Short mmCIF file of C-alpha atoms and ligand atoms in Angstrom, two decimals:
data_model
loop_
_atom_site.label_atom_id
_atom_site.label_comp_id
_atom_site.label_asym_id
_atom_site.label_seq_id
_atom_site.Cartn_x
_atom_site.Cartn_y
_atom_site.Cartn_z
CA MET A 232 0.00 0.00 0.00
CA MET A 233 1.45 3.36 -0.91
CA SER A 234 0.12 6.77 -0.28
CA SER A 235 1.03 10.35 -0.93
CA VAL A 236 0.49 13.17 1.52
CA ARG A 237 0.83 16.57 -0.01
CA GLY A 238 1.07 19.57 2.23
CA ASP A 239 -0.31 22.99 1.54
CA GLU A 240 0.57 23.34 -2.12
CA ALA A 241 -0.02 27.06 -2.28
CA GLY A 242 3.34 28.64 -2.78
CA VAL A 243 5.25 25.42 -3.39
CA GLY A 244 7.67 26.10 -6.20
CA ALA A 245 6.14 29.54 -6.66
CA ASP A 246 7.72 32.01 -4.21
CA MET A 247 11.15 31.88 -5.70
CA GLY A 248 10.49 29.78 -8.76
CA VAL A 249 12.90 26.98 -7.88
CA SER A 250 10.73 24.33 -9.52
CA GLU A 251 10.04 25.82 -12.88
CA ASP A 252 10.04 22.36 -14.40
CA ASN A 253 7.42 20.30 -12.59
CA THR A 254 8.84 17.02 -13.79
CA VAL A 255 12.03 17.57 -11.80
CA THR A 256 11.72 17.82 -8.04
CA ASP A 257 14.12 20.20 -6.30
CA ILE A 258 14.90 17.94 -3.37
CA VAL A 259 14.15 14.26 -2.93
CA VAL A 260 14.66 12.94 0.56
CA VAL A 261 15.11 9.16 0.66
CA GLY A 262 13.91 7.99 4.08
CA ALA A 263 11.31 9.91 6.08
CA GLY A 264 12.68 9.16 9.54
CA ALA A 265 13.90 11.75 12.04
CA ALA A 266 16.79 12.98 9.88
CA GLY A 267 14.86 12.96 6.61
CA LEU A 268 11.77 14.74 7.93
CA PHE A 269 13.86 17.36 9.71
CA ALA A 270 16.00 17.95 6.62
CA ALA A 271 12.86 18.40 4.54
CA ILE A 272 11.50 20.92 7.05
CA ALA A 273 14.83 22.76 7.18
CA ALA A 274 14.94 23.02 3.38
CA ALA A 275 11.41 24.33 3.14
CA THR A 276 12.10 26.77 5.97
CA ALA A 277 15.38 28.06 4.52
CA VAL A 278 13.99 28.74 1.07
CA PRO A 279 10.20 28.90 0.92
CA GLY A 280 8.93 27.53 -2.36
CA VAL A 281 11.53 24.85 -2.78
CA ARG A 282 9.78 21.62 -3.78
CA VAL A 283 10.59 18.74 -1.42
CA VAL A 284 9.41 15.16 -1.78
CA CYS A 285 10.15 12.49 0.84
CA LEU A 286 10.13 8.88 -0.31
CA ASP A 287 9.84 6.10 2.22
CA GLY A 288 9.58 2.36 1.69
CA ALA A 289 7.48 1.85 4.82
CA LYS A 290 3.67 1.89 4.79
CA SER A 291 3.66 4.69 7.32
CA VAL A 292 6.42 6.98 8.50
CA GLY A 293 7.99 7.50 11.90
CA ALA A 294 7.95 3.92 13.23
CA LYS A 295 11.22 4.45 15.04
CA ILE A 296 10.16 7.76 16.52
CA LEU A 297 7.01 6.09 17.84
CA VAL A 298 8.85 3.25 19.60
CA SER A 299 11.66 5.46 20.86
CA GLY A 300 12.31 6.12 24.54
CA GLY A 301 9.76 3.51 25.60
CA SER A 302 7.15 5.25 23.39
CA ARG A 303 7.98 8.56 25.09
CA CYS A 304 10.76 9.69 22.69
CA ASN A 305 13.86 11.05 24.36
CA VAL A 306 14.09 13.93 21.86
CA THR A 307 17.48 15.28 22.91
CA ASN A 308 19.57 16.14 25.95
CA THR A 309 20.22 19.39 27.81
CA GLU A 310 23.90 19.05 27.03
CA VAL A 311 25.17 17.47 23.84
CA THR A 312 28.80 17.57 22.74
CA ASP A 313 30.94 15.56 20.36
CA ARG A 314 32.16 13.55 23.39
CA ASP A 315 28.74 11.86 23.51
CA PHE A 316 29.39 10.21 20.15
CA GLN A 317 31.62 7.54 18.66
CA GLY A 318 32.54 6.82 15.07
CA GLY A 319 33.94 9.42 12.69
CA PRO A 320 36.21 12.36 13.61
CA SER A 321 34.89 14.38 16.52
CA ARG A 322 35.76 17.69 14.81
CA VAL A 323 33.13 16.90 12.13
CA VAL A 324 30.52 15.89 14.73
CA ARG A 325 31.30 19.10 16.65
CA HIS A 326 30.88 21.22 13.53
CA VAL A 327 27.48 19.71 12.77
CA LEU A 328 26.25 19.95 16.38
CA ARG A 329 27.28 23.61 16.60
CA ALA A 330 25.34 24.40 13.44
CA PHE A 331 22.16 23.09 15.05
CA PRO A 332 22.66 22.53 18.79
CA ALA A 333 20.34 20.82 21.25
CA SER A 334 19.02 24.20 22.45
CA ARG A 335 17.68 24.84 18.94
CA THR A 336 16.04 21.43 18.91
CA ALA A 337 14.21 22.23 22.15
CA ASP A 338 13.21 25.66 20.77
CA TRP A 339 12.01 24.17 17.49
CA PHE A 340 9.79 21.63 19.24
CA ARG A 341 8.46 24.23 21.69
CA VAL A 342 7.44 26.51 18.82
CA ALA A 343 5.90 23.47 17.11
CA GLY A 344 3.77 22.95 20.24
CA VAL A 345 5.83 20.23 21.92
CA ALA A 346 7.01 21.37 25.34
CA LEU A 347 9.88 19.27 26.66
CA HIS A 348 10.86 18.57 30.23
CA GLU A 349 14.11 17.32 31.71
CA GLU A 350 14.57 13.94 33.33
CA GLU A 351 17.54 12.14 34.89
CA GLY A 352 20.79 12.61 33.01
CA GLY A 353 19.55 15.72 31.18
CA LYS A 354 17.22 13.68 28.95
CA LEU A 355 14.47 15.77 27.37
CA PHE A 356 11.06 14.19 26.83
CA PRO A 357 7.77 15.69 25.62
CA ASP A 358 5.51 16.82 28.47
CA THR A 359 2.80 14.59 27.01
CA HIS A 360 5.05 11.51 27.60
CA ARG A 361 3.96 10.38 24.13
CA SER A 362 6.30 9.99 21.19
CA ARG A 363 3.31 10.43 18.89
CA THR A 364 3.29 14.12 19.85
CA VAL A 365 6.80 14.44 18.40
CA LEU A 366 5.88 12.68 15.17
CA GLU A 367 2.70 14.73 14.80
CA ALA A 368 4.69 17.96 15.20
CA LEU A 369 7.10 16.89 12.46
CA LEU A 370 4.31 15.80 10.10
CA GLY A 371 2.38 18.99 10.87
CA ALA A 372 5.43 21.07 9.96
CA CYS A 373 5.85 19.07 6.73
CA LYS A 374 2.23 19.67 5.86
CA GLY A 375 2.48 23.37 6.61
CA ALA A 376 5.53 23.69 4.39
CA GLY A 377 3.97 21.79 1.48
CA ILE A 378 6.36 18.85 1.75
CA GLU A 379 5.07 15.77 -0.01
CA ILE A 380 5.58 12.43 1.73
CA ARG A 381 5.18 9.32 -0.39
CA THR A 382 5.02 6.11 1.62
CA GLY A 383 5.29 2.68 0.01
CA HIS A 384 8.06 4.08 -2.23
CA ARG A 385 11.10 1.94 -1.54
CA VAL A 386 14.08 3.40 -3.36
CA THR A 387 16.03 0.75 -5.21
CA GLU A 388 18.44 2.87 -7.30
CA VAL A 389 19.75 6.43 -7.43
CA HIS A 390 21.67 7.48 -10.58
CA PRO A 391 23.29 10.76 -11.50
CA SER A 392 21.29 11.91 -14.51
CA GLY A 393 21.13 15.16 -16.46
CA ALA A 394 21.34 18.09 -14.05
CA GLY A 395 20.56 15.90 -11.07
CA PHE A 396 19.47 12.39 -10.24
CA ARG A 397 17.01 9.73 -11.30
CA ILE A 398 15.53 7.87 -8.36
CA VAL A 399 14.02 4.46 -9.04
CA THR A 400 11.41 3.32 -6.53
CA SER A 401 9.13 0.35 -6.08
CA ALA A 402 6.33 2.64 -7.31
CA GLY A 403 7.90 4.49 -10.22
CA GLU A 404 10.72 6.91 -10.98
CA VAL A 405 11.38 10.46 -9.84
CA ASP A 406 13.87 13.02 -11.14
CA ALA A 407 15.48 15.40 -8.69
CA ARG A 408 18.01 18.19 -8.69
CA THR A 409 19.45 17.11 -5.33
CA VAL A 410 19.04 13.97 -3.23
CA LEU A 411 19.38 13.34 0.50
CA LEU A 412 20.01 9.80 1.69
CA ALA A 413 18.54 9.52 5.19
CA THR A 414 17.81 5.82 5.20
CA GLY A 415 19.10 5.15 8.72
CA GLY A 416 21.18 2.12 9.66
CA LYS A 417 20.21 -1.51 10.19
CA SER A 418 18.72 -1.38 13.66
CA LEU A 419 15.10 -2.43 14.08
CA PRO A 420 14.81 -3.55 10.45
CA LYS A 421 11.06 -4.10 10.70
CA SER A 422 10.75 -0.28 10.91
CA GLY A 423 12.00 -0.07 7.31
CA SER A 424 15.67 0.67 8.07
CA ASP A 425 17.35 -2.49 6.83
CA GLY A 426 20.70 -1.15 5.65
CA PHE A 427 19.81 -0.89 1.97
CA GLY A 428 20.76 2.79 2.10
CA TYR A 429 24.40 1.70 2.44
CA ALA A 430 24.16 -0.01 -0.96
CA LEU A 431 22.67 3.17 -2.45
CA ALA A 432 25.55 5.23 -1.00
CA ARG A 433 28.16 2.77 -2.25
CA ALA A 434 26.71 2.78 -5.74
CA LEU A 435 27.22 6.56 -5.69
CA GLY A 436 30.91 6.26 -4.81
CA HIS A 437 30.96 6.06 -1.02
CA SER A 438 32.81 3.56 1.14
CA LEU A 439 31.48 2.00 4.32
CA VAL A 440 32.80 1.54 7.84
CA PRO A 441 31.44 -1.95 8.55
CA PRO A 442 28.22 -1.61 10.54
CA THR A 443 27.60 -3.33 13.87
CA PRO A 444 24.67 -3.15 16.30
CA ALA A 445 25.00 -0.64 19.16
CA LEU A 446 22.88 0.20 22.21
CA VAL A 447 21.88 -3.45 22.33
CA PRO A 448 21.55 -6.00 25.17
CA LEU A 449 24.53 -8.34 25.58
CA VAL A 450 24.21 -12.12 25.57
CA ILE A 451 25.94 -14.36 28.11
CA VAL A 452 25.52 -18.01 27.17
CA ASN A 453 25.00 -20.32 30.18
CA SER A 454 25.24 -17.35 32.47
CA PRO A 455 26.06 -18.28 36.05
CA PHE A 456 24.01 -15.22 36.95
CA ALA A 457 20.75 -16.20 35.21
CA ALA A 458 19.01 -16.31 38.60
CA PHE A 459 19.39 -12.51 38.86
CA SER A 460 17.06 -12.08 35.86
CA GLY A 461 14.76 -9.09 36.31
CA VAL A 462 16.94 -7.40 38.95
CA SER A 463 18.64 -4.07 38.24
CA HIS A 464 21.22 -2.00 40.12
CA PRO A 465 23.90 0.62 39.44
CA ALA A 466 27.01 -0.84 37.84
CA ALA A 467 30.07 -0.06 35.77
CA LEU A 468 31.15 -2.18 32.83
CA THR A 469 34.69 -2.11 31.50
CA VAL A 470 35.28 -3.35 27.97
CA ARG A 471 38.99 -4.12 27.47
CA ASP A 472 40.35 -5.07 24.11
CA GLY A 473 44.10 -5.10 24.16
CA GLY A 474 45.07 -1.43 24.00
CA ASP A 475 41.65 0.16 24.50
CA ARG A 476 39.65 0.33 27.72
CA HIS A 477 36.14 1.75 27.82
CA VAL A 478 34.32 2.22 31.12
CA VAL A 479 30.58 2.93 31.16
CA ALA A 480 28.47 3.41 34.26
CA GLY A 481 24.73 3.29 34.72
CA SER A 482 21.93 1.00 35.68
CA LEU A 483 22.40 -2.67 34.75
CA LEU A 484 19.47 -5.02 34.22
CA TRP A 485 20.07 -8.75 34.45
CA THR A 486 18.02 -10.68 31.90
CA HIS A 487 17.48 -14.35 31.16
CA THR A 488 19.83 -14.00 28.15
CA GLY A 489 22.53 -11.80 29.69
CA VAL A 490 22.59 -8.11 30.59
CA SER A 491 20.66 -5.05 29.47
CA GLY A 492 19.91 -1.59 30.86
CA PRO A 493 21.85 1.60 30.14
CA ALA A 494 25.27 0.28 31.26
CA ALA A 495 25.07 -2.80 29.02
CA LEU A 496 23.59 -0.88 26.08
CA ASP A 497 26.32 1.77 26.22
CA ALA A 498 29.02 -0.92 26.55
CA SER A 499 27.69 -2.93 23.62
CA ARG A 500 29.14 -0.76 20.84
CA HIS A 501 32.64 -1.13 22.30
CA TRP A 502 32.26 -4.92 22.49
CA HIS A 503 30.94 -5.14 18.92
CA ARG A 504 33.57 -2.79 17.45
CA ALA A 505 36.37 -4.79 19.10
CA VAL A 506 35.01 -8.07 17.72
CA GLU A 507 34.46 -6.48 14.29
CA GLU A 508 38.06 -5.27 14.26
CA GLY A 509 39.42 -8.72 15.18
CA ARG A 510 40.23 -8.03 18.83
CA ARG A 511 39.02 -10.17 21.73
CA PRO A 512 37.20 -8.00 24.21
CA ASP A 513 36.84 -8.82 27.93
CA VAL A 514 33.91 -7.40 29.85
CA LEU A 515 34.33 -6.77 33.57
CA LEU A 516 31.49 -5.81 35.87
CA SER A 517 31.77 -3.69 38.97
CA ALA A 518 28.55 -4.11 40.94
CA LEU A 519 29.60 -1.33 43.35
CA PRO A 520 30.70 1.35 40.88
CA GLY A 521 31.38 4.02 43.50
CA LEU A 522 34.02 1.91 45.25
CA THR A 523 37.62 1.08 44.42
CA PHE A 524 39.29 -2.16 45.48
CA GLU A 525 41.26 -0.30 48.17
CA GLY A 526 38.17 1.61 49.32
CA LEU A 527 36.08 -1.53 49.77
CA GLU A 528 38.92 -3.34 51.50
CA GLN A 529 39.34 -0.45 53.93
CA LEU A 530 35.59 -0.46 54.58
CA LEU A 531 35.63 -4.18 55.45
CA ILE A 532 38.73 -3.89 57.66
CA GLU A 533 37.12 -1.01 59.52
CA ALA A 534 33.88 -3.00 59.84
CA VAL A 535 35.67 -5.79 61.78
CA ARG A 536 36.63 -3.21 64.42
CA VAL A 537 33.17 -1.61 64.67
CA HIS A 538 31.00 -4.75 64.27
CA PRO A 539 33.15 -7.77 65.19
CA ARG A 540 30.26 -10.14 64.48
CA GLY A 541 29.33 -8.49 61.21
CA THR A 542 29.35 -10.49 57.96
CA LEU A 543 29.75 -9.58 54.29
CA ARG A 544 25.97 -9.86 54.04
CA SER A 545 25.27 -7.53 56.96
CA GLU A 546 28.01 -4.99 56.15
CA LEU A 547 27.16 -4.69 52.48
CA ALA A 548 23.37 -4.96 52.84
CA GLY A 549 21.63 -2.13 51.04
CA MET A 550 24.52 -1.55 48.64
CA LEU A 551 23.15 -4.13 46.20
CA PRO A 552 19.93 -6.15 45.85
CA SER A 553 20.46 -9.07 48.22
CA ALA A 554 20.07 -11.77 45.52
CA VAL A 555 22.86 -10.19 43.49
CA LEU A 556 25.10 -9.52 46.50
CA GLU A 557 24.89 -13.09 47.74
CA GLY A 558 25.00 -14.62 44.28
CA LEU A 559 28.15 -12.71 43.29
CA LEU A 560 29.86 -13.50 46.59
CA ARG A 561 29.07 -17.20 46.35
CA HIS A 562 30.20 -17.22 42.70
CA ALA A 563 33.54 -15.82 43.93
CA GLY A 564 33.78 -18.56 46.55
CA ALA A 565 33.07 -16.20 49.46
CA ASP A 566 30.59 -17.13 52.18
CA PRO A 567 28.30 -14.12 52.80
CA VAL A 568 27.49 -15.16 56.39
CA VAL A 569 30.94 -15.93 57.80
CA PRO A 570 31.88 -13.29 60.41
CA LEU A 571 34.28 -10.77 58.88
CA SER A 572 36.66 -11.36 61.77
CA GLN A 573 37.10 -14.95 60.55
CA LEU A 574 37.63 -14.00 56.91
CA SER A 575 41.23 -14.49 55.78
CA ARG A 576 42.92 -11.70 53.80
CA GLU A 577 42.82 -13.98 50.77
CA HIS A 578 39.09 -14.66 51.10
CA ARG A 579 38.34 -11.00 51.77
CA ARG A 580 40.17 -10.05 48.58
CA ALA A 581 38.40 -12.79 46.61
CA ALA A 582 35.08 -11.38 47.84
CA ILE A 583 36.07 -7.86 46.78
CA ARG A 584 37.11 -9.06 43.33
CA GLY A 585 33.83 -10.99 43.17
CA LEU A 586 31.95 -7.70 43.50
CA LEU A 587 34.21 -5.25 41.65
CA GLU A 588 35.89 -7.30 38.92
CA VAL A 589 33.38 -9.87 37.74
CA PRO A 590 34.25 -11.27 34.29
CA LEU A 591 31.14 -11.52 32.10
CA THR A 592 31.58 -14.03 29.29
CA VAL A 593 29.74 -12.06 26.64
CA THR A 594 29.34 -14.18 23.53
CA ASP A 595 27.18 -11.94 21.38
CA SER A 596 24.52 -9.25 21.48
CA ARG A 597 20.83 -9.55 20.69
CA GLY A 598 21.55 -8.12 17.24
CA TYR A 599 19.92 -5.54 15.01
CA GLN A 600 16.40 -6.67 15.94
CA HIS A 601 17.00 -5.33 19.45
CA ALA A 602 19.60 -2.62 18.75
CA GLU A 603 18.62 1.03 19.12
CA VAL A 604 21.30 2.19 16.69
CA THR A 605 23.94 1.07 14.25
CA ALA A 606 27.62 1.90 14.69
CA GLY A 607 29.64 2.29 11.48
CA GLY A 608 28.23 3.60 8.21
CA VAL A 609 29.33 6.10 5.59
CA PRO A 610 32.60 7.75 6.75
CA LEU A 611 32.30 11.40 7.82
CA GLU A 612 35.55 12.11 5.97
CA GLU A 613 33.58 11.67 2.74
CA MET A 614 31.21 14.52 3.68
CA VAL A 615 31.58 18.31 3.69
CA PRO A 616 30.86 19.15 7.37
CA ALA A 617 29.33 22.56 6.67
CA THR A 618 26.72 21.15 4.28
CA MET A 619 26.61 17.34 4.64
CA GLU A 620 27.17 17.19 0.89
CA SER A 621 29.00 14.18 -0.44
CA ARG A 622 32.60 14.75 -1.51
CA ARG A 623 32.17 11.75 -3.81
CA CYS A 624 29.01 12.76 -5.63
CA PRO A 625 28.09 16.48 -5.97
CA GLY A 626 24.42 17.16 -5.31
CA LEU A 627 24.10 14.13 -3.04
CA TYR A 628 23.68 14.74 0.70
CA LEU A 629 23.59 12.35 3.67
CA ALA A 630 22.22 12.74 7.19
CA GLY A 631 21.36 10.72 10.28
CA GLU A 632 22.25 7.21 11.23
CA ILE A 633 23.44 6.18 7.75
CA LEU A 634 26.65 8.04 8.65
CA ASP A 635 29.43 6.63 10.81
CA VAL A 636 28.23 8.28 14.03
CA ASP A 637 26.54 6.68 17.03
CA GLY A 638 25.62 8.36 20.27
CA ARG A 639 25.35 7.04 23.76
CA LEU A 640 21.98 6.56 25.44
CA GLY A 641 20.21 9.78 26.41
CA GLY A 642 18.71 11.49 23.35
CA PHE A 643 22.02 11.89 21.51
CA ASN A 644 21.12 9.80 18.47
CA PHE A 645 18.06 11.89 17.72
CA GLN A 646 20.14 15.03 18.20
CA TRP A 647 22.53 13.76 15.55
CA ALA A 648 19.54 13.16 13.26
CA TRP A 649 18.13 16.67 13.91
CA SER A 650 21.51 18.43 13.56
CA SER A 651 22.78 16.61 10.49
CA GLY A 652 19.31 16.74 8.88
CA TRP A 653 19.05 20.47 9.48
CA VAL A 654 22.53 21.16 8.08
CA ALA A 655 21.83 19.06 4.97
CA GLY A 656 18.34 20.42 4.31
CA THR A 657 19.40 24.05 4.69
CA ALA A 658 22.41 23.57 2.44
CA MET A 659 20.39 21.78 -0.25
CA ALA A 660 17.81 24.56 -0.41
CA ARG A 661 20.48 27.27 -0.51
CA ARG A 662 22.34 25.47 -3.27
CA LEU A 663 19.18 25.43 -5.37
CA SER A 664 18.36 29.04 -4.63
CA GLU A 665 21.91 30.20 -5.47
CA SER A 666 21.94 28.24 -8.72
CA ARG A 667 18.87 30.22 -9.79
CA VAL A 668 20.23 33.69 -9.08
C1 FAD B 36 13.67 0.97 20.11
C2 FAD B 36 14.42 2.24 19.83
C3 FAD B 36 14.35 3.29 20.74
C4 FAD B 36 15.09 4.46 20.50
N1 FAD B 36 14.98 5.49 21.38
C5 FAD B 36 15.68 6.62 21.18
C6 FAD B 36 15.53 7.75 22.03
O1 FAD B 36 14.66 7.76 22.92
N2 FAD B 36 16.34 8.83 21.82
C7 FAD B 36 17.26 8.86 20.81
O2 FAD B 36 17.99 9.86 20.67
N3 FAD B 36 17.37 7.84 19.93
C8 FAD B 36 16.60 6.74 20.09
N4 FAD B 36 16.70 5.72 19.18
C9 FAD B 36 17.58 5.89 18.02
C10 FAD B 36 16.90 6.77 16.98
O3 FAD B 36 15.57 6.31 16.79
C11 FAD B 36 17.65 6.76 15.65
O4 FAD B 36 19.02 7.07 15.86
C12 FAD B 36 17.06 7.73 14.67
O5 FAD B 36 15.70 7.40 14.44
C13 FAD B 36 17.81 7.70 13.34
O6 FAD B 36 17.13 8.54 12.45
P1 FAD B 36 17.32 8.40 10.88
O7 FAD B 36 16.32 9.30 10.28
O8 FAD B 36 18.74 8.55 10.54
O9 FAD B 36 16.95 6.88 10.54
P2 FAD B 36 15.58 6.08 10.71
O10 FAD B 36 14.80 6.64 11.84
O11 FAD B 36 15.97 4.65 10.78
O12 FAD B 36 14.77 6.39 9.39
C14 FAD B 36 15.15 5.88 8.13
C15 FAD B 36 13.95 5.84 7.22
O13 FAD B 36 14.38 5.46 5.92
C16 FAD B 36 13.46 4.56 5.38
N5 FAD B 36 14.19 3.76 4.38
C17 FAD B 36 15.23 2.93 4.57
N6 FAD B 36 15.64 2.41 3.41
C18 FAD B 36 14.86 2.94 2.45
C19 FAD B 36 14.78 2.80 1.01
N7 FAD B 36 15.62 2.02 0.34
N8 FAD B 36 13.81 3.49 0.36
C20 FAD B 36 12.96 4.31 1.01
N9 FAD B 36 12.97 4.47 2.35
C21 FAD B 36 13.92 3.80 3.06
C22 FAD B 36 12.95 3.77 6.55
O14 FAD B 36 11.68 3.20 6.27
C23 FAD B 36 12.88 4.85 7.64
O15 FAD B 36 11.63 5.47 7.66
C24 FAD B 36 15.93 4.56 19.36
C25 FAD B 36 15.96 3.52 18.43
C26 FAD B 36 15.21 2.36 18.65
C27 FAD B 36 15.27 1.26 17.63
#
């Protein structure tokens, strides 16, 4: 089923006469997700009258926006810098974020009728707690700007042709002066983002940093900790792969297949990248992330003096859910109920390691079906940072998750979509307007 939603057509192609020839569209956006819709809006805002058509293979747009943030959509964060992202060079990410920072995202949504409020970690959510509000604001802005959205139009080929491009879709062909690829990555393929955009980019001269899932639960086969399933607590995970060491802290959720929750999701990209690059990553858990080995040892030594009959269980109660505390101690060979005064130095240290340096034998992740984003993608070095135009194919632009940028949990991935989409859309419209002067 395909459909076409045309916005207010009055003025489209008329104000500045960009689209004199109706058979050639000024801007075709391939992929009407967060980046594509925002780029379309930016283009129509920068140069009123520019004709923008969004093509999407899905039956309806915005599937990923709707499921995001537990259906509440974590739109952005109060503070977003290049340090919140991995992938291509941070100077390029910084350039793009500065062109359209998180404060402008919040302003744009407020003006569009979506008030945002701050939650833990600076995350900004709509006051309605409904991601649909965010999607409706974007679609409303598209409608107001006369942007046409054609669903059920899966793009299969993009060729340079004449003064622009010919775009072949599952429902016919379209000619365009400029094209934006905003087809996302490979995460949640049932939403329509299945990685085909990479093939489109490659056919137009781009290379590809091999994609891997990111922000995805980690799998531990035959986990000795399966009994903790459903329990969560603060934790730090360290991913070590030879030279590199990445430490992420946050809530950890034990599951029947391994670990999830913010700490595991943020750690997952480091695990996957190491495996992808042929290194063998170790994952170490600290279940008491505020404590160092020396600090915990001092605490236990002191406890013997203050509470001579105290045990590991009684002294550490409240620091961790009891099932996890006892399970980790027993796994390390430490008896939680032996009085601390009878604990040898060796056993005390084994207990500490059992809480602060727990090796997790991660064997895989739950894959793209469960990943929130894709790491890897089209290298940023192949883009002009000020415009998001391809250095390989003039007139072609890229934005969003298709690029080799992935953010940590907290609204950063949408911010990348908004920022890169805005930069691309604005530049595309200006290019067309300048070529007409
Ligand atoms: C479960 C989940 C929760 C998330 N929660 C958050 C959150 O709260 N905050 C946050 O910042 N990020 C979140 N993310 C990540 C965020 O959704 C993405 O980073 C963001 O949507 C990427 O935007 P995009 O426009 O680049 O790609 P996408 O949103 O993936 O959009 C790409 C579009 O292109 C279309 N398409 C693909 N190929 C073709 C083709 N060949 N022809 C035509 N159309 C095509 C697809 O149908 C899709 O509509 C979440 C992701 C998931 C999966």
